Coordinates of C-alpha atoms and ligand atoms in Angstrom, one line a residue:
X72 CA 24.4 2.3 15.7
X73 CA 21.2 0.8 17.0
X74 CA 19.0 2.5 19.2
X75 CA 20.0 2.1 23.4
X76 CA 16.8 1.0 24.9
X77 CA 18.0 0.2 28.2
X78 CA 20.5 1.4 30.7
X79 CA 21.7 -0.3 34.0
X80 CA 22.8 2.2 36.5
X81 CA 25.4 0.8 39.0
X82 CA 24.8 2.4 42.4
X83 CA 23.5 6.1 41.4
X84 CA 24.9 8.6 44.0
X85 CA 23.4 12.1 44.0
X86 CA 25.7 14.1 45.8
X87 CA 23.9 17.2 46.9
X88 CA 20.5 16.4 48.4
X89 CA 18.1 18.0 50.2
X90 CA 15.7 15.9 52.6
X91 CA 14.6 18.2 55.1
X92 CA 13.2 16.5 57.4
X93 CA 9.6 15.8 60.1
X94 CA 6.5 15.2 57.4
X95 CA 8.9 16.6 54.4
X96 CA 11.7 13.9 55.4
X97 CA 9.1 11.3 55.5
X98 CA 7.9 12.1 52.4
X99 CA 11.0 12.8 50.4
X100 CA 13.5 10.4 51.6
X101 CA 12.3 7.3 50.3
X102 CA 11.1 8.4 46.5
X103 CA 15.4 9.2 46.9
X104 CA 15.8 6.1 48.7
X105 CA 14.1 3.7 46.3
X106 CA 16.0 4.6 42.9
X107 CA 19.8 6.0 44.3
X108 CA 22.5 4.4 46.4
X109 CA 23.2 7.3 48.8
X110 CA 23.5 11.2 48.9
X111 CA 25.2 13.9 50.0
X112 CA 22.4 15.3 52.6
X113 CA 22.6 19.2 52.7
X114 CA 22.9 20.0 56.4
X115 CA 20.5 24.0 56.1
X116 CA 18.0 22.9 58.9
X117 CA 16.2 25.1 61.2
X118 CA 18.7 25.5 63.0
X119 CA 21.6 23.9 60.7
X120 CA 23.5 21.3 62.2
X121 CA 26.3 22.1 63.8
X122 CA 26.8 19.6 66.9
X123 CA 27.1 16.0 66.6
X124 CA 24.5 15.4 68.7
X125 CA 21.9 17.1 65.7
X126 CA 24.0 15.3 62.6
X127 CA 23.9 11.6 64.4
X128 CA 20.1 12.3 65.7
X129 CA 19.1 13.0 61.7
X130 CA 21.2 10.9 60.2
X131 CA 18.9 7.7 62.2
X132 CA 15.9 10.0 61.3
X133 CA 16.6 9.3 57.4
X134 CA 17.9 6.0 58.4
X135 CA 14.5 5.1 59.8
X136 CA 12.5 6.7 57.1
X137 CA 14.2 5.4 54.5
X138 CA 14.8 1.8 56.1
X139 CA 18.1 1.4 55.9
X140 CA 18.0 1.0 51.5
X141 CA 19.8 4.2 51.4
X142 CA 23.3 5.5 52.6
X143 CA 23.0 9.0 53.7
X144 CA 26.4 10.9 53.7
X145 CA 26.2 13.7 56.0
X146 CA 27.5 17.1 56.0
X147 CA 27.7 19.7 58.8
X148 CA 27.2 23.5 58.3
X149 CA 30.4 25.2 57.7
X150 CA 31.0 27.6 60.9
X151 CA 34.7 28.2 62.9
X152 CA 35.0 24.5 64.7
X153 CA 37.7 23.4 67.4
X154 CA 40.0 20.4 66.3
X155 CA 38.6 18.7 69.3
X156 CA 35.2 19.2 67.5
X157 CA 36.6 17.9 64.1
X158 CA 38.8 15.0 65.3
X159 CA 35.5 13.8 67.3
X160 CA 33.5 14.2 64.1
X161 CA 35.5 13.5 61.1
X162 CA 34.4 9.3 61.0
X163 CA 30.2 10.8 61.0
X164 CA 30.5 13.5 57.9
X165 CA 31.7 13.6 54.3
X166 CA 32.2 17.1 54.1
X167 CA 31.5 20.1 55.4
X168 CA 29.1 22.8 53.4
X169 CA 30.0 26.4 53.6
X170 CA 27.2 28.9 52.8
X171 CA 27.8 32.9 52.0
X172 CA 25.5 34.2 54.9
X173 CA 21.8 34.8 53.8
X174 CA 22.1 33.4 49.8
X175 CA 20.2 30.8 49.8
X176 CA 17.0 29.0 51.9
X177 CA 17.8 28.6 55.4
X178 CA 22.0 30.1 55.3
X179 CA 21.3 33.0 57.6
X180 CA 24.2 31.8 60.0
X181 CA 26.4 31.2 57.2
X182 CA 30.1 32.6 56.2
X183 CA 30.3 36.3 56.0
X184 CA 32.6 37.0 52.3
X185 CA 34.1 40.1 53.7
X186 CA 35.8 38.2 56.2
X187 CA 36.8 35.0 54.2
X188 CA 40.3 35.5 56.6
X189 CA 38.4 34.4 59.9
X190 CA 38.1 30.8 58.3
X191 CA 41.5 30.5 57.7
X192 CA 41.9 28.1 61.0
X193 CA 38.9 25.5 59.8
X194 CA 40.0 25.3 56.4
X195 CA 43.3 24.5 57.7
X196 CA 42.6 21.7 60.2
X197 CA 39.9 20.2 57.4
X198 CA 42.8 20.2 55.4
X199 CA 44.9 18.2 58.0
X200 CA 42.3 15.7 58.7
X201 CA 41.2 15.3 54.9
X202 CA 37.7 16.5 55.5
X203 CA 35.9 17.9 52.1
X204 CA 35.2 21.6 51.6
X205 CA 31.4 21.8 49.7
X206 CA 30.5 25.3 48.4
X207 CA 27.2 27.7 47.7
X208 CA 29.8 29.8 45.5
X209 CA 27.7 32.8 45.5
X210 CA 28.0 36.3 45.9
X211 CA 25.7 38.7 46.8
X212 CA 25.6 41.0 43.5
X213 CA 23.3 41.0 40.9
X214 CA 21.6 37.5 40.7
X215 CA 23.1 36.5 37.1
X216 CA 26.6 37.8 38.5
X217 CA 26.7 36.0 41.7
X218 CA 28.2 32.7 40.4
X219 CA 30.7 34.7 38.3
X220 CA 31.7 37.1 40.8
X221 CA 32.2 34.0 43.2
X222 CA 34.8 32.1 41.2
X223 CA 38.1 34.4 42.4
X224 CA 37.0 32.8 45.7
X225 CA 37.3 29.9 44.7
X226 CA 40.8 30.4 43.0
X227 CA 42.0 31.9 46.3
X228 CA 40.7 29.1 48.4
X229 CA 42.2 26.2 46.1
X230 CA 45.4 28.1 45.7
X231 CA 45.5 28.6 49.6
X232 CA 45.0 24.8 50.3
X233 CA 45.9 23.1 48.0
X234 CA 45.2 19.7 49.5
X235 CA 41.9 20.4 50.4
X236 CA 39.3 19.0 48.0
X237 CA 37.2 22.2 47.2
X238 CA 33.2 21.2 45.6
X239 CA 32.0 23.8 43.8
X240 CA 28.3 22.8 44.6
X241 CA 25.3 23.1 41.5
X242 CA 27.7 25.2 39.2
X243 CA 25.7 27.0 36.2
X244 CA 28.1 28.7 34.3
X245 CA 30.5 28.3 31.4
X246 CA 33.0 30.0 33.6
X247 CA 32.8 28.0 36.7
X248 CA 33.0 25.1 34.2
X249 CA 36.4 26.4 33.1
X250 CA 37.3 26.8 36.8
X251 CA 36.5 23.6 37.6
X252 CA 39.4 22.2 35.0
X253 CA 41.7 24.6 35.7
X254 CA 42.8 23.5 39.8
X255 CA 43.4 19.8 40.6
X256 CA 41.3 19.8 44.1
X257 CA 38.6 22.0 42.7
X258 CA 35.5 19.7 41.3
X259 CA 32.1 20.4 40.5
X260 CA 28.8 19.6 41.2
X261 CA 25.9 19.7 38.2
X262 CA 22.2 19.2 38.7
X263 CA 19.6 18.2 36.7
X264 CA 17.6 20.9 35.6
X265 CA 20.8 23.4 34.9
X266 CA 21.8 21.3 32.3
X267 CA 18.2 21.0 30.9
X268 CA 16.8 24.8 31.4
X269 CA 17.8 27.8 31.3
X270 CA 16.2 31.6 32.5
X271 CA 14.0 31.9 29.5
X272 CA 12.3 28.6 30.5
X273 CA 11.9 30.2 34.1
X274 CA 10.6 33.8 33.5
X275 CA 10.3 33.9 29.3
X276 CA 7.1 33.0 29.1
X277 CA 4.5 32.1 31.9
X278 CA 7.0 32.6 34.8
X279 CA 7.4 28.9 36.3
X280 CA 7.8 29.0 40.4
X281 CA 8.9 25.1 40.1
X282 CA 12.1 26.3 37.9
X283 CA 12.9 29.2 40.9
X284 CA 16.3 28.1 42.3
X285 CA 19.8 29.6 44.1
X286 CA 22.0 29.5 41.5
X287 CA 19.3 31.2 39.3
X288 CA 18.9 29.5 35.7
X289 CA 21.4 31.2 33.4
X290 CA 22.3 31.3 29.7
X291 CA 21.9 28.9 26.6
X292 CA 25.7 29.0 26.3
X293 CA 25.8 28.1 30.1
X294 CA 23.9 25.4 29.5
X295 CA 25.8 24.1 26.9
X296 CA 29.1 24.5 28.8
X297 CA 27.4 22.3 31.4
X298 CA 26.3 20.1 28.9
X299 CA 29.4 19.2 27.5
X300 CA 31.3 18.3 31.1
X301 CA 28.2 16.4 32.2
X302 CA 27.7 14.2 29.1
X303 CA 31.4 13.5 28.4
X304 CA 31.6 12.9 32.0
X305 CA 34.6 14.9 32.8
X306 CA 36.1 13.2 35.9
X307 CA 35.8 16.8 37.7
X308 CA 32.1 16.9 38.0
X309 CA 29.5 14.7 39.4
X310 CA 26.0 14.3 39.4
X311 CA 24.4 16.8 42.5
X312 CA 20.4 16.8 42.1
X313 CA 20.0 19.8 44.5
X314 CA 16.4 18.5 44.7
X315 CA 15.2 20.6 47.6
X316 CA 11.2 20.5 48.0
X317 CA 9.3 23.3 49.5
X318 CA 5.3 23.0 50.1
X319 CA 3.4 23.9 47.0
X320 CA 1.9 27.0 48.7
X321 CA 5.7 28.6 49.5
X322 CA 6.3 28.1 45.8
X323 CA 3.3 28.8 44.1
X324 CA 3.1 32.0 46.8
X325 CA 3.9 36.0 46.2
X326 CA 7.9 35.5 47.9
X327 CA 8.2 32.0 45.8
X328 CA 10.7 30.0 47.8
X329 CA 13.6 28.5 46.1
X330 CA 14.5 25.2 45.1
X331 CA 13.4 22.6 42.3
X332 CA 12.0 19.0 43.2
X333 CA 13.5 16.6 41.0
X334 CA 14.5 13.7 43.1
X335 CA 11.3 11.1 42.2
X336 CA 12.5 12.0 38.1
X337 CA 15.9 12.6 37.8
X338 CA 17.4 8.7 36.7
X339 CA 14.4 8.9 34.1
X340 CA 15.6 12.7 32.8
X341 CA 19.2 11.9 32.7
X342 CA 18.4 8.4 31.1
X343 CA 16.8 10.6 28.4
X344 CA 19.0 13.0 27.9
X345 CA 21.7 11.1 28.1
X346 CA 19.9 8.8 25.5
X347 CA 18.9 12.1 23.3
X348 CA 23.1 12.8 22.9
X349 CA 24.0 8.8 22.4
X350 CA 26.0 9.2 25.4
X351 CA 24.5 6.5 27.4
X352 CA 27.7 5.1 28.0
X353 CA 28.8 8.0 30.2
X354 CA 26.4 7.9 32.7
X355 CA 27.4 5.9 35.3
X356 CA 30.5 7.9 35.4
X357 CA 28.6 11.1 36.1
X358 CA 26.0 9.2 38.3
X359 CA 28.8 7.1 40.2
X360 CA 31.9 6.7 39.5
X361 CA 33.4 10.3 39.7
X362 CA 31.6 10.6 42.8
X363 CA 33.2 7.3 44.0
X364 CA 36.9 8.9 42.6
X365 CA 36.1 12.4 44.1
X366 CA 34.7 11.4 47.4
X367 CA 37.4 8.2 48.1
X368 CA 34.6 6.1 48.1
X369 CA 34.0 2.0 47.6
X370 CA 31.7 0.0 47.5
X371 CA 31.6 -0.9 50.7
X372 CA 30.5 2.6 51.9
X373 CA 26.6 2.4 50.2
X374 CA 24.4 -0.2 49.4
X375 CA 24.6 -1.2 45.9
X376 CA 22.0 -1.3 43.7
X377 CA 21.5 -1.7 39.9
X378 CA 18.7 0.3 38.3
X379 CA 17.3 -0.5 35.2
X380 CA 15.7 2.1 32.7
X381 CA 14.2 1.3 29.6
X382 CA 12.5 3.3 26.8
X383 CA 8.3 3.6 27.9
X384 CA 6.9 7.0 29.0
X385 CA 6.8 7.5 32.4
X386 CA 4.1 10.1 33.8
X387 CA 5.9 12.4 36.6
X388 CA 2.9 12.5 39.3
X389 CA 1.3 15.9 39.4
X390 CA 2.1 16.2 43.1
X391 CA 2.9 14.3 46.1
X392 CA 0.7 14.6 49.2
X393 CA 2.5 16.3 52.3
X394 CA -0.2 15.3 54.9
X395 CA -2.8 18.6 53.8
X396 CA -0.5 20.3 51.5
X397 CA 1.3 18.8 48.3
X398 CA 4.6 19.2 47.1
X399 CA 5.1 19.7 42.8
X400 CA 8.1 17.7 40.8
X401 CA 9.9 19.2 38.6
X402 CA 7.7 18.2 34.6
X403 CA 4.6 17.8 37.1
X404 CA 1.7 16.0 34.7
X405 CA 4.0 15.8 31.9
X406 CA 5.7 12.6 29.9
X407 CA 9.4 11.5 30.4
X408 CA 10.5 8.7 28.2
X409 CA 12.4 6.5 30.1
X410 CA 11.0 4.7 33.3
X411 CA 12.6 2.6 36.0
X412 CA 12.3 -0.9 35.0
X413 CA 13.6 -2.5 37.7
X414 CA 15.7 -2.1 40.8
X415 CA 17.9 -5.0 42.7
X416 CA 19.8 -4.3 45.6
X417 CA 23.3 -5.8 45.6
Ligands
NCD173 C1 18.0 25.1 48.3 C2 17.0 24.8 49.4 O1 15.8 25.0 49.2 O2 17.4 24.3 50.5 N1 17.4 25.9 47.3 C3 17.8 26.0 46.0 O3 17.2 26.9 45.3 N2 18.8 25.3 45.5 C4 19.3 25.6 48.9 C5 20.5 25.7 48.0 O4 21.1 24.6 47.7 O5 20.8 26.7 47.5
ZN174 ZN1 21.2 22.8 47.6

């Protein structure tokens, strides 16, 4: 077969997105902006949003930073909400995204897992009014355990709403990946740099702050579960980037903040690894279209846009300058082998 030097992407979606927002927003939302069609925009602010007033005031934020070449899907921060609240809502948000409390950067007024039965009247009226359920599926136990000890969660939540559609958000473990098949309204998320790292390549060597995430990195054979959904692009998981940027000093600091930065290189890393597994032909799937299938989306809910890659190194910046600080991508200084070629909105 001859070599694939080029892939067209039709309408990448990344589906679990950081932007933050103030100077970070400004910075971040248009590298994300340029190459994908829309994102999922994580909603753990300081404070989170929680009122509509907060959701509809970002949302234009991003809108006006990223001048209107991007669809931003919002979510809201998973807490008890009145129907009132969720009727008045439901048109504004994609899903809602439901933290364990404390587990991850900025969920201190997240869910508390000892009293999952408190949610019971939420989950119900998302239910009712088709609203999406998106999950940090982690417990609080020892940090390779957390996903694992999650996943009964999970299997209680789908099996106790059943028409809800339940994301497991950045899964990372050959378990979850099993879970994920095993329920017809559970699906998955899968970012980047689970499927091309794992804890050796965080804390082996040299310990690497720009690899520090929530889930943690986890096994070669979790990586190869993860592996195998993504590049067959098994219709229950999608593409999620989780590319959540911190300032360089909060990463490269004593108390290393978590979260990687991939947004500016992730079409070029996919394209490549994609391309490494001669499974080119299955990206669009994991980039789009099971998003599209997942989320009930069309075409007419982003802008469309067809991104061309082709085979020439591409040099990830070393950083990208946050007014005095900088913020460090994921293969910082280093050589990709795919680079954006072209980009023509639809
Ligand atoms: C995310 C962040 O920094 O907001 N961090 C991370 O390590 N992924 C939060 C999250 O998704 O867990
Ligand atoms: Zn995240």
């Amino acid at each position: 077969m001859n070599k694939i030097n080029k892939i067209i992407l039709n309408s990448p979606l990344d589906m679990h997105l950081h932007l933050r927002d103030e100077k970070m927003l400004e910075l971040v939302a248009p590298l994300s902006a340029k190459y994908f069609s829309g994102a999922l925009i994580m909603p753990n602010l300081v404070p989170p949003i929680t009122a509509k007033k907060t959701l509809l005031a970002y949302k234009t934020r991003i809108q006006n930073t990223t001048k209107n070449a991007f669809t931003p899907f919002m979510t809201l921060f998973f807490q008890n909400y009145s129907q009132e609240f969720l009727e008045s809502i439901k048109e504004d948000i994609l899903a809602i995204k439901m933290y364990p409390a404390g587990i991850t950067t900025n969920s201190e007024n997240g869910v508390n897992l000892l009293d999952l039965k408190s949610l019971a009247p939420t989950l119900k009226l998302m239910t009712e009014l088709g609203i999406v359920l998106c999950v940090h599926g982690e417990s609080s136990g020892f940090v390779m355990d957390r996903e694992k000890e999650f996943l009964p969660i999970y299997e209680s939540l789908a099996l106790a709403y059943p028409n809800l559609t339940i994301i497991m958000e950045h899964i990372t473990t050959k378990e979850a990946c099993e879970l994920s098949q095993k329920y017809d309204n559970l699906y998955a998320s899968i970012t980047l740099h689970h499927l091309l790292f794992t804890l050796d390549d965080l804390a082996g060597g040299f310990l690497k702050p720009h690899l520090f995430c929530k889930p943690i990195l986890k096994t070669h054979e979790d990586k190869e579960a993860l592996l195998s959904l993504a590049l067959e692009a098994n219709p229950k998981v999608m593409f999620g980037s989780d590319s959540a940027p911190h300032p360089k000093d909060k990463k490269e600091a004593c108390g290393c903040a978590a979260g990687v930065f991939t947004a500016p290189l992730a079409l070029q890393a996919l394209c490549s690894l994609f391309s490494k597994h001669k499974k080119e032909q299955n990206l669009n799937k994991f980039l789009s279209l099971n998003a599209r299938s997942i989320y009930n989306l069309n075409k007419t809910n982003f802008i469309n846009k067809n991104i061309t890659l082709i085979k020439k190194n591409f040099l990830v910046p070393k950083s990208y300058d946050l007014g005095s600080e900088k913020v460090v991508p994921l293969f910082a200084g280093e050589e990709l082998d795919f680079s954006i070629e072209e980009i023509s909105t639809l």
